[in-house]
């Protein structure tokens, strides 16, 4: 008698060793490798063959393991990145090259990239860029912008060992956590649970708005084999509410009677993994009553629209406001006035790692391991939801495979904690790609009306800005967007007469939250597009127009804030002048010889305030020395790919005066590491970096004071001893003679830094941020006027970072931010219910990103560590407007609604030609 497929052992060779497993019917190779054979270096991002994160080699050929039935591995040779980097010399050299180039950021796509690249290098030892792009085209990356990956693969045959340095501020050292990324050893949210752990399936609304009722859940669970428990709002011991801003916390863990958006959770099923692997949610006893929904901001503000929250009239969540001077008079007096109505849609974060985690009960406490950007905020939320003392809850973050703002909000954490407490057993939960895209936050759609005036000589004279931001069903970071945008909507320019107002509007859409820029990229598209229109009407070169109006030291912002130093926007713009002249000349020559293809060169500038807007924003960093001479840095700033682990360690090492290589890093963990604040708003290099500098300086002061050494003395750590060389005078501290504290430290320092800000008054005047970063981008595009396609040819990006703590990581952030800005401008728009996967929702691939030249500007900040400023958000802000301005100069079309898809641009080109 024939055996069932799940009774047949599949035997094959995995990384050079014979293995066998008995996969169930329909099991994917990726699942068998990870869950039955412990190959967690194989990452899963979509289970649809869209992202390529699970790429392995089968008989030497790269394939997506999620598309291969497990049984088809029988008799084959399978290689994963862990085995390759351990045994294969090509892979070992490639791993070195990836680290040398900073080609791994968050690391979730790196195993797939590495594996695909090894297959290429075996066939083509010295590939060119085009060959790399072809070979790696099936693997998506959301962090790097791909250019460093291309460089690393091209250089893999001539890899060199990096120079030995102290790694202090200014050194372009490798990431301190880079080796784990390139070998696949870093553990992300779905990598930490033991195989066989109970799993959770969340029941979600299939409608934008719906009432619902349950059947007999207890009877259903009892009669369904393998189901442990069903959780609903009735099972929450604390309060059924969460939100990142306490005064606006409004989102339930489980909806109670009405679901307010498609994908909202109403229940969770906890059961055996083999049962939930084939679970049919239509069998769950819930009845839906679809109700009329509003999906657009203007519609939601009408009297006929359903009110989502009782205390928010006309569905207005809140607003932000900034005013200085008399903008209406200035616009009346202006010689030229331009105005526009600019709109944008939802943008999906598109990180390659879906939300995932694991929870267990340890000595009566609940421990949650999950991917997060804000572990202490997770703790705050669970304290409320679980109704437990916070000392009974522990948050241990895993690696984070990209976040970009969305992983600031809790996702899997409450379901994990509730299920672990209810069952008393370990549980795990990983969102499917569709589930992730349905239920997590997005970039706010915007509806902006802007007017800007100028005098004949090119001075900006008055600006008004009115913006509506679709914040979805719940607040999330909507209040931050509403308050941040009016501060930034002027751009980095001197505008003495200004009014800006932004409102967050509730709709029956997924919550809009934080996404790299908090609304500023949307406002920059409007402002920078209109600046180009003004310059054209005045007959002034667009670069000269911007430089003429650029902010400078000693010049008030629209909030009345004056910086004595560090205003670097003019330097950024001036740095683009050579490329602006050269690329325009090249485009003019190209256009003279081509009728269908047209090139354009666009400019845009941007600025971004680092940290919270006029609110406390502290970070704390702890360090210590053990009696054996080991030096430990407790670094709680979540590294989501941007390089916080490396940069903050470099700052600390600089302050203490020791090499980075001597520092042992302990990451975020609410039991052992102080709160370094959330990873958002480009704050970690500045705020947590400042705390690290203070901690290093305090520890250094303790050491020097013990031997009465001067401030320039040299510190050396050896086994059990600290040696101090004070201008030739030698001292030693015997660490074994010192009494250790409860954590085993004989010397320790814990310091906090909070940026100096002041509240804004009723007109938005005050000190919203202690520092801003500045940027200016130049984009060159080629437009096919017949097809409406846009091909970016080149970017030149000038960024004032104050002090480049690690220039290689600066370049990586610039390239990655530009890739996301390019996606926002040219292809990305999330449509609830329609683009809920990575083949309907498009993000840039390795073939979409052109060469990027990074110009690092260093106008030292008065507050940042060694003058450093934040960077993460700034990069995305000028990218989209630079592209839209380049499109206009290529084909004459001014798009006011993105993204610039071929259909949209082709229609606009046709309308322009027909109108002429």
JSON list of C-alpha atoms in Angstrom, two decimals, residues 731-891:
[
{"chain": "A", "resi": 731, "resn": "UNK", "atom": "CA", "xyz": [49.77, 53.83, 36.23]},
{"chain": "A", "resi": 732, "resn": "UNK", "atom": "CA", "xyz": [47.89, 50.57, 36.72]},
{"chain": "A", "resi": 733, "resn": "UNK", "atom": "CA", "xyz": [44.52, 49.83, 38.28]},
{"chain": "A", "resi": 734, "resn": "UNK", "atom": "CA", "xyz": [44.16, 46.28, 39.63]},
{"chain": "A", "resi": 735, "resn": "UNK", "atom": "CA", "xyz": [40.55, 45.50, 38.78]},
{"chain": "A", "resi": 736, "resn": "UNK", "atom": "CA", "xyz": [40.56, 42.24, 40.73]},
{"chain": "A", "resi": 737, "resn": "UNK", "atom": "CA", "xyz": [41.01, 44.25, 43.94]},
{"chain": "A", "resi": 738, "resn": "UNK", "atom": "CA", "xyz": [37.79, 46.23, 43.35]},
{"chain": "A", "resi": 739, "resn": "UNK", "atom": "CA", "xyz": [34.40, 45.12, 44.68]},
{"chain": "A", "resi": 740, "resn": "UNK", "atom": "CA", "xyz": [31.95, 44.24, 41.88]},
{"chain": "A", "resi": 741, "resn": "UNK", "atom": "CA", "xyz": [28.37, 45.49, 42.02]},
{"chain": "A", "resi": 742, "resn": "UNK", "atom": "CA", "xyz": [25.27, 43.35, 41.54]},
{"chain": "A", "resi": 743, "resn": "UNK", "atom": "CA", "xyz": [25.86, 43.21, 37.78]},
{"chain": "A", "resi": 744, "resn": "UNK", "atom": "CA", "xyz": [29.51, 42.28, 38.14]},
{"chain": "A", "resi": 745, "resn": "UNK", "atom": "CA", "xyz": [30.94, 45.69, 37.30]},
{"chain": "A", "resi": 746, "resn": "UNK", "atom": "CA", "xyz": [33.81, 47.16, 39.30]},
{"chain": "A", "resi": 747, "resn": "UNK", "atom": "CA", "xyz": [33.49, 50.44, 37.41]},
{"chain": "A", "resi": 748, "resn": "UNK", "atom": "CA", "xyz": [30.32, 51.67, 35.77]},
{"chain": "A", "resi": 749, "resn": "UNK", "atom": "CA", "xyz": [28.70, 54.77, 34.30]},
{"chain": "A", "resi": 750, "resn": "UNK", "atom": "CA", "xyz": [25.10, 55.40, 33.35]},
{"chain": "A", "resi": 751, "resn": "UNK", "atom": "CA", "xyz": [24.25, 58.70, 31.71]},
{"chain": "A", "resi": 752, "resn": "UNK", "atom": "CA", "xyz": [21.17, 60.29, 30.16]},
{"chain": "A", "resi": 753, "resn": "UNK", "atom": "CA", "xyz": [20.81, 62.90, 27.45]},
{"chain": "A", "resi": 754, "resn": "UNK", "atom": "CA", "xyz": [17.63, 64.81, 26.61]},
{"chain": "A", "resi": 755, "resn": "UNK", "atom": "CA", "xyz": [17.69, 67.38, 23.78]},
{"chain": "A", "resi": 756, "resn": "UNK", "atom": "CA", "xyz": [17.03, 70.99, 24.78]},
{"chain": "A", "resi": 757, "resn": "UNK", "atom": "CA", "xyz": [13.69, 71.99, 23.24]},
{"chain": "A", "resi": 758, "resn": "UNK", "atom": "CA", "xyz": [10.87, 74.33, 24.20]},
{"chain": "A", "resi": 759, "resn": "UNK", "atom": "CA", "xyz": [7.10, 73.98, 23.69]},
{"chain": "A", "resi": 760, "resn": "UNK", "atom": "CA", "xyz": [5.48, 75.73, 20.75]},
{"chain": "A", "resi": 761, "resn": "UNK", "atom": "CA", "xyz": [2.99, 78.48, 21.50]},
{"chain": "A", "resi": 762, "resn": "UNK", "atom": "CA", "xyz": [-0.42, 78.89, 19.86]},
{"chain": "A", "resi": 763, "resn": "UNK", "atom": "CA", "xyz": [1.27, 80.09, 16.66]},
{"chain": "A", "resi": 764, "resn": "UNK", "atom": "CA", "xyz": [3.83, 77.33, 16.59]},
{"chain": "A", "resi": 765, "resn": "UNK", "atom": "CA", "xyz": [6.65, 79.57, 17.76]},
{"chain": "A", "resi": 766, "resn": "UNK", "atom": "CA", "xyz": [9.32, 78.02, 19.96]},
{"chain": "A", "resi": 767, "resn": "UNK", "atom": "CA", "xyz": [12.15, 75.48, 19.78]},
{"chain": "A", "resi": 768, "resn": "UNK", "atom": "CA", "xyz": [10.70, 72.28, 18.33]},
{"chain": "A", "resi": 769, "resn": "UNK", "atom": "CA", "xyz": [14.06, 70.51, 17.84]},
{"chain": "A", "resi": 770, "resn": "UNK", "atom": "CA", "xyz": [17.55, 71.02, 19.15]},
{"chain": "A", "resi": 771, "resn": "UNK", "atom": "CA", "xyz": [19.00, 70.20, 15.73]},
{"chain": "A", "resi": 772, "resn": "UNK", "atom": "CA", "xyz": [18.02, 69.81, 12.09]},
{"chain": "A", "resi": 773, "resn": "UNK", "atom": "CA", "xyz": [19.81, 67.90, 9.37]},
{"chain": "A", "resi": 774, "resn": "UNK", "atom": "CA", "xyz": [19.86, 69.21, 5.80]},
{"chain": "A", "resi": 775, "resn": "UNK", "atom": "CA", "xyz": [19.95, 67.70, 2.33]},
{"chain": "A", "resi": 776, "resn": "UNK", "atom": "CA", "xyz": [19.84, 68.59, -1.35]},
{"chain": "A", "resi": 777, "resn": "UNK", "atom": "CA", "xyz": [19.38, 66.08, -4.17]},
{"chain": "A", "resi": 778, "resn": "UNK", "atom": "CA", "xyz": [19.89, 66.20, -7.90]},
{"chain": "A", "resi": 779, "resn": "UNK", "atom": "CA", "xyz": [18.12, 63.59, -10.04]},
{"chain": "A", "resi": 780, "resn": "UNK", "atom": "CA", "xyz": [18.56, 62.81, -13.72]},
{"chain": "A", "resi": 781, "resn": "UNK", "atom": "CA", "xyz": [15.76, 60.92, -15.46]},
{"chain": "A", "resi": 782, "resn": "UNK", "atom": "CA", "xyz": [15.00, 59.65, -18.92]},
{"chain": "A", "resi": 783, "resn": "UNK", "atom": "CA", "xyz": [11.32, 59.77, -19.95]},
{"chain": "A", "resi": 784, "resn": "UNK", "atom": "CA", "xyz": [9.92, 57.68, -22.76]},
{"chain": "A", "resi": 785, "resn": "UNK", "atom": "CA", "xyz": [7.26, 60.08, -24.01]},
{"chain": "A", "resi": 786, "resn": "UNK", "atom": "CA", "xyz": [5.47, 57.32, -25.97]},
{"chain": "A", "resi": 787, "resn": "UNK", "atom": "CA", "xyz": [5.22, 54.85, -23.11]},
{"chain": "A", "resi": 788, "resn": "UNK", "atom": "CA", "xyz": [5.24, 57.20, -20.12]},
{"chain": "A", "resi": 789, "resn": "UNK", "atom": "CA", "xyz": [8.05, 55.30, -18.41]},
{"chain": "A", "resi": 790, "resn": "UNK", "atom": "CA", "xyz": [10.64, 57.04, -16.24]},
{"chain": "A", "resi": 791, "resn": "UNK", "atom": "CA", "xyz": [14.16, 55.70, -15.96]},
{"chain": "A", "resi": 792, "resn": "UNK", "atom": "CA", "xyz": [16.32, 57.32, -13.28]},
{"chain": "A", "resi": 793, "resn": "UNK", "atom": "CA", "xyz": [19.84, 57.73, -14.65]},
{"chain": "A", "resi": 794, "resn": "UNK", "atom": "CA", "xyz": [21.75, 59.21, -11.74]},
{"chain": "A", "resi": 795, "resn": "UNK", "atom": "CA", "xyz": [21.47, 60.85, -8.33]},
{"chain": "A", "resi": 796, "resn": "UNK", "atom": "CA", "xyz": [23.83, 63.27, -6.64]},
{"chain": "A", "resi": 797, "resn": "UNK", "atom": "CA", "xyz": [22.97, 63.69, -2.97]},
{"chain": "A", "resi": 798, "resn": "UNK", "atom": "CA", "xyz": [24.53, 66.28, -0.66]},
{"chain": "A", "resi": 799, "resn": "UNK", "atom": "CA", "xyz": [23.88, 65.69, 3.04]},
{"chain": "A", "resi": 800, "resn": "UNK", "atom": "CA", "xyz": [24.88, 67.78, 6.01]},
{"chain": "A", "resi": 801, "resn": "UNK", "atom": "CA", "xyz": [25.41, 65.23, 8.78]},
{"chain": "A", "resi": 802, "resn": "UNK", "atom": "CA", "xyz": [27.36, 67.54, 11.11]},
{"chain": "A", "resi": 803, "resn": "UNK", "atom": "CA", "xyz": [30.03, 64.92, 11.63]},
{"chain": "A", "resi": 804, "resn": "UNK", "atom": "CA", "xyz": [30.10, 61.64, 9.73]},
{"chain": "A", "resi": 805, "resn": "UNK", "atom": "CA", "xyz": [30.68, 59.20, 12.60]},
{"chain": "A", "resi": 806, "resn": "UNK", "atom": "CA", "xyz": [30.97, 56.41, 10.00]},
{"chain": "A", "resi": 807, "resn": "UNK", "atom": "CA", "xyz": [31.14, 57.64, 6.39]},
{"chain": "A", "resi": 808, "resn": "UNK", "atom": "CA", "xyz": [30.43, 54.19, 4.94]},
{"chain": "A", "resi": 809, "resn": "UNK", "atom": "CA", "xyz": [27.20, 53.93, 6.92]},
{"chain": "A", "resi": 810, "resn": "UNK", "atom": "CA", "xyz": [26.28, 57.48, 5.89]},
{"chain": "A", "resi": 811, "resn": "UNK", "atom": "CA", "xyz": [26.55, 56.43, 2.25]},
{"chain": "A", "resi": 812, "resn": "UNK", "atom": "CA", "xyz": [24.42, 53.36, 2.97]},
{"chain": "A", "resi": 813, "resn": "UNK", "atom": "CA", "xyz": [21.68, 55.45, 4.54]},
{"chain": "A", "resi": 814, "resn": "UNK", "atom": "CA", "xyz": [21.73, 57.89, 1.64]},
{"chain": "A", "resi": 815, "resn": "UNK", "atom": "CA", "xyz": [21.44, 55.14, -0.95]},
{"chain": "A", "resi": 816, "resn": "UNK", "atom": "CA", "xyz": [18.71, 53.29, 0.94]},
{"chain": "A", "resi": 817, "resn": "UNK", "atom": "CA", "xyz": [16.67, 56.43, 1.54]},
{"chain": "A", "resi": 818, "resn": "UNK", "atom": "CA", "xyz": [16.90, 57.41, -2.11]},
{"chain": "A", "resi": 819, "resn": "UNK", "atom": "CA", "xyz": [15.63, 53.97, -3.14]},
{"chain": "A", "resi": 820, "resn": "UNK", "atom": "CA", "xyz": [12.58, 54.40, -0.92]},
{"chain": "A", "resi": 821, "resn": "UNK", "atom": "CA", "xyz": [11.99, 57.92, -2.19]},
{"chain": "A", "resi": 822, "resn": "UNK", "atom": "CA", "xyz": [12.26, 56.64, -5.75]},
{"chain": "A", "resi": 823, "resn": "UNK", "atom": "CA", "xyz": [9.66, 53.99, -5.00]},
{"chain": "A", "resi": 824, "resn": "UNK", "atom": "CA", "xyz": [7.32, 56.57, -3.50]},
{"chain": "A", "resi": 825, "resn": "UNK", "atom": "CA", "xyz": [7.71, 58.82, -6.55]},
{"chain": "A", "resi": 826, "resn": "UNK", "atom": "CA", "xyz": [7.51, 56.29, -9.35]},
{"chain": "A", "resi": 827, "resn": "UNK", "atom": "CA", "xyz": [5.71, 53.09, -8.40]},
{"chain": "A", "resi": 828, "resn": "UNK", "atom": "CA", "xyz": [4.41, 52.63, -4.86]},
{"chain": "A", "resi": 829, "resn": "UNK", "atom": "CA", "xyz": [0.78, 53.07, -3.83]},
{"chain": "A", "resi": 830, "resn": "UNK", "atom": "CA", "xyz": [-0.95, 50.82, -1.34]},
{"chain": "A", "resi": 831, "resn": "UNK", "atom": "CA", "xyz": [-4.61, 50.26, -2.15]},
{"chain": "A", "resi": 832, "resn": "UNK", "atom": "CA", "xyz": [-6.48, 48.57, 0.73]},
{"chain": "A", "resi": 833, "resn": "UNK", "atom": "CA", "xyz": [-7.95, 45.31, -0.46]},
{"chain": "A", "resi": 834, "resn": "UNK", "atom": "CA", "xyz": [-6.01, 45.32, -3.73]},
{"chain": "A", "resi": 835, "resn": "UNK", "atom": "CA", "xyz": [-2.24, 45.56, -3.28]},
{"chain": "A", "resi": 836, "resn": "UNK", "atom": "CA", "xyz": [-1.69, 43.31, -0.28]},
{"chain": "A", "resi": 837, "resn": "UNK", "atom": "CA", "xyz": [1.36, 41.39, -1.45]},
{"chain": "A", "resi": 838, "resn": "UNK", "atom": "CA", "xyz": [4.75, 42.06, -3.03]},
{"chain": "A", "resi": 839, "resn": "UNK", "atom": "CA", "xyz": [3.73, 41.22, -6.57]},
{"chain": "A", "resi": 840, "resn": "UNK", "atom": "CA", "xyz": [0.77, 43.61, -6.70]},
{"chain": "A", "resi": 841, "resn": "UNK", "atom": "CA", "xyz": [2.56, 46.22, -4.58]},
{"chain": "A", "resi": 842, "resn": "UNK", "atom": "CA", "xyz": [5.84, 47.05, -6.30]},
{"chain": "A", "resi": 843, "resn": "UNK", "atom": "CA", "xyz": [9.00, 48.21, -4.54]},
{"chain": "A", "resi": 844, "resn": "UNK", "atom": "CA", "xyz": [12.26, 49.02, -6.34]},
{"chain": "A", "resi": 845, "resn": "UNK", "atom": "CA", "xyz": [14.42, 46.12, -7.44]},
{"chain": "A", "resi": 846, "resn": "UNK", "atom": "CA", "xyz": [18.18, 46.02, -7.95]},
{"chain": "A", "resi": 847, "resn": "UNK", "atom": "CA", "xyz": [17.67, 47.09, -11.57]},
{"chain": "A", "resi": 848, "resn": "UNK", "atom": "CA", "xyz": [15.72, 50.23, -10.66]},
{"chain": "A", "resi": 849, "resn": "UNK", "atom": "CA", "xyz": [18.36, 52.10, -8.69]},
{"chain": "A", "resi": 850, "resn": "UNK", "atom": "CA", "xyz": [20.93, 54.08, -10.70]},
{"chain": "A", "resi": 851, "resn": "UNK", "atom": "CA", "xyz": [24.39, 55.15, -9.53]},
{"chain": "A", "resi": 852, "resn": "UNK", "atom": "CA", "xyz": [24.26, 57.48, -6.52]},
{"chain": "A", "resi": 853, "resn": "UNK", "atom": "CA", "xyz": [27.01, 59.96, -5.70]},
{"chain": "A", "resi": 854, "resn": "UNK", "atom": "CA", "xyz": [27.03, 60.97, -2.04]},
{"chain": "A", "resi": 855, "resn": "UNK", "atom": "CA", "xyz": [28.51, 64.31, -1.00]},
{"chain": "A", "resi": 856, "resn": "UNK", "atom": "CA", "xyz": [29.05, 64.43, 2.75]},
{"chain": "A", "resi": 857, "resn": "UNK", "atom": "CA", "xyz": [28.78, 67.92, 4.23]},
{"chain": "A", "resi": 858, "resn": "UNK", "atom": "CA", "xyz": [29.92, 68.50, 7.81]},
{"chain": "A", "resi": 859, "resn": "UNK", "atom": "CA", "xyz": [28.52, 71.66, 9.39]},
{"chain": "A", "resi": 860, "resn": "UNK", "atom": "CA", "xyz": [28.99, 70.78, 13.05]},
{"chain": "A", "resi": 861, "resn": "UNK", "atom": "CA", "xyz": [25.95, 70.88, 15.29]},
{"chain": "A", "resi": 862, "resn": "UNK", "atom": "CA", "xyz": [26.21, 72.57, 18.67]},
{"chain": "A", "resi": 863, "resn": "UNK", "atom": "CA", "xyz": [24.59, 69.66, 20.53]},
{"chain": "A", "resi": 864, "resn": "UNK", "atom": "CA", "xyz": [25.31, 66.45, 18.66]},
{"chain": "A", "resi": 865, "resn": "UNK", "atom": "CA", "xyz": [28.12, 64.08, 19.66]},
{"chain": "A", "resi": 866, "resn": "UNK", "atom": "CA", "xyz": [31.26, 65.46, 18.02]},
{"chain": "A", "resi": 867, "resn": "UNK", "atom": "CA", "xyz": [28.94, 67.69, 16.00]},
{"chain": "A", "resi": 868, "resn": "UNK", "atom": "CA", "xyz": [26.91, 64.80, 14.50]},
{"chain": "A", "resi": 869, "resn": "UNK", "atom": "CA", "xyz": [23.33, 65.08, 13.29]},
{"chain": "A", "resi": 870, "resn": "UNK", "atom": "CA", "xyz": [20.70, 62.48, 12.49]},
{"chain": "A", "resi": 871, "resn": "UNK", "atom": "CA", "xyz": [20.31, 61.23, 8.93]},
{"chain": "A", "resi": 872, "resn": "UNK", "atom": "CA", "xyz": [17.81, 58.39, 8.44]},
{"chain": "A", "resi": 873, "resn": "UNK", "atom": "CA", "xyz": [14.72, 60.44, 7.61]},
{"chain": "A", "resi": 874, "resn": "UNK", "atom": "CA", "xyz": [16.42, 63.28, 5.78]},
{"chain": "A", "resi": 875, "resn": "UNK", "atom": "CA", "xyz": [17.43, 61.22, 2.78]},
{"chain": "A", "resi": 876, "resn": "UNK", "atom": "CA", "xyz": [13.96, 60.33, 1.60]},
{"chain": "A", "resi": 877, "resn": "UNK", "atom": "CA", "xyz": [12.59, 63.87, 1.79]},
{"chain": "A", "resi": 878, "resn": "UNK", "atom": "CA", "xyz": [14.20, 65.53, -1.28]},
{"chain": "A", "resi": 879, "resn": "UNK", "atom": "CA", "xyz": [14.19, 62.42, -3.48]},
{"chain": "A", "resi": 880, "resn": "UNK", "atom": "CA", "xyz": [10.60, 62.36, -4.73]},
{"chain": "A", "resi": 881, "resn": "UNK", "atom": "CA", "xyz": [10.39, 66.12, -5.45]},
{"chain": "A", "resi": 882, "resn": "UNK", "atom": "CA", "xyz": [13.74, 66.01, -7.25]},
{"chain": "A", "resi": 883, "resn": "UNK", "atom": "CA", "xyz": [12.34, 63.25, -9.46]},
{"chain": "A", "resi": 884, "resn": "UNK", "atom": "CA", "xyz": [9.09, 65.11, -10.12]},
{"chain": "A", "resi": 885, "resn": "UNK", "atom": "CA", "xyz": [11.05, 68.24, -11.03]},
{"chain": "A", "resi": 886, "resn": "UNK", "atom": "CA", "xyz": [13.28, 66.17, -13.33]},
{"chain": "A", "resi": 887, "resn": "UNK", "atom": "CA", "xyz": [10.21, 64.68, -15.05]},
{"chain": "A", "resi": 888, "resn": "UNK", "atom": "CA", "xyz": [8.83, 68.18, -15.62]},
{"chain": "A", "resi": 889, "resn": "UNK", "atom": "CA", "xyz": [12.08, 69.33, -17.20]},
{"chain": "A", "resi": 890, "resn": "UNK", "atom": "CA", "xyz": [12.23, 66.21, -19.36]},
{"chain": "A", "resi": 891, "resn": "UNK", "atom": "CA", "xyz": [8.73, 66.24, -20.84]}
]
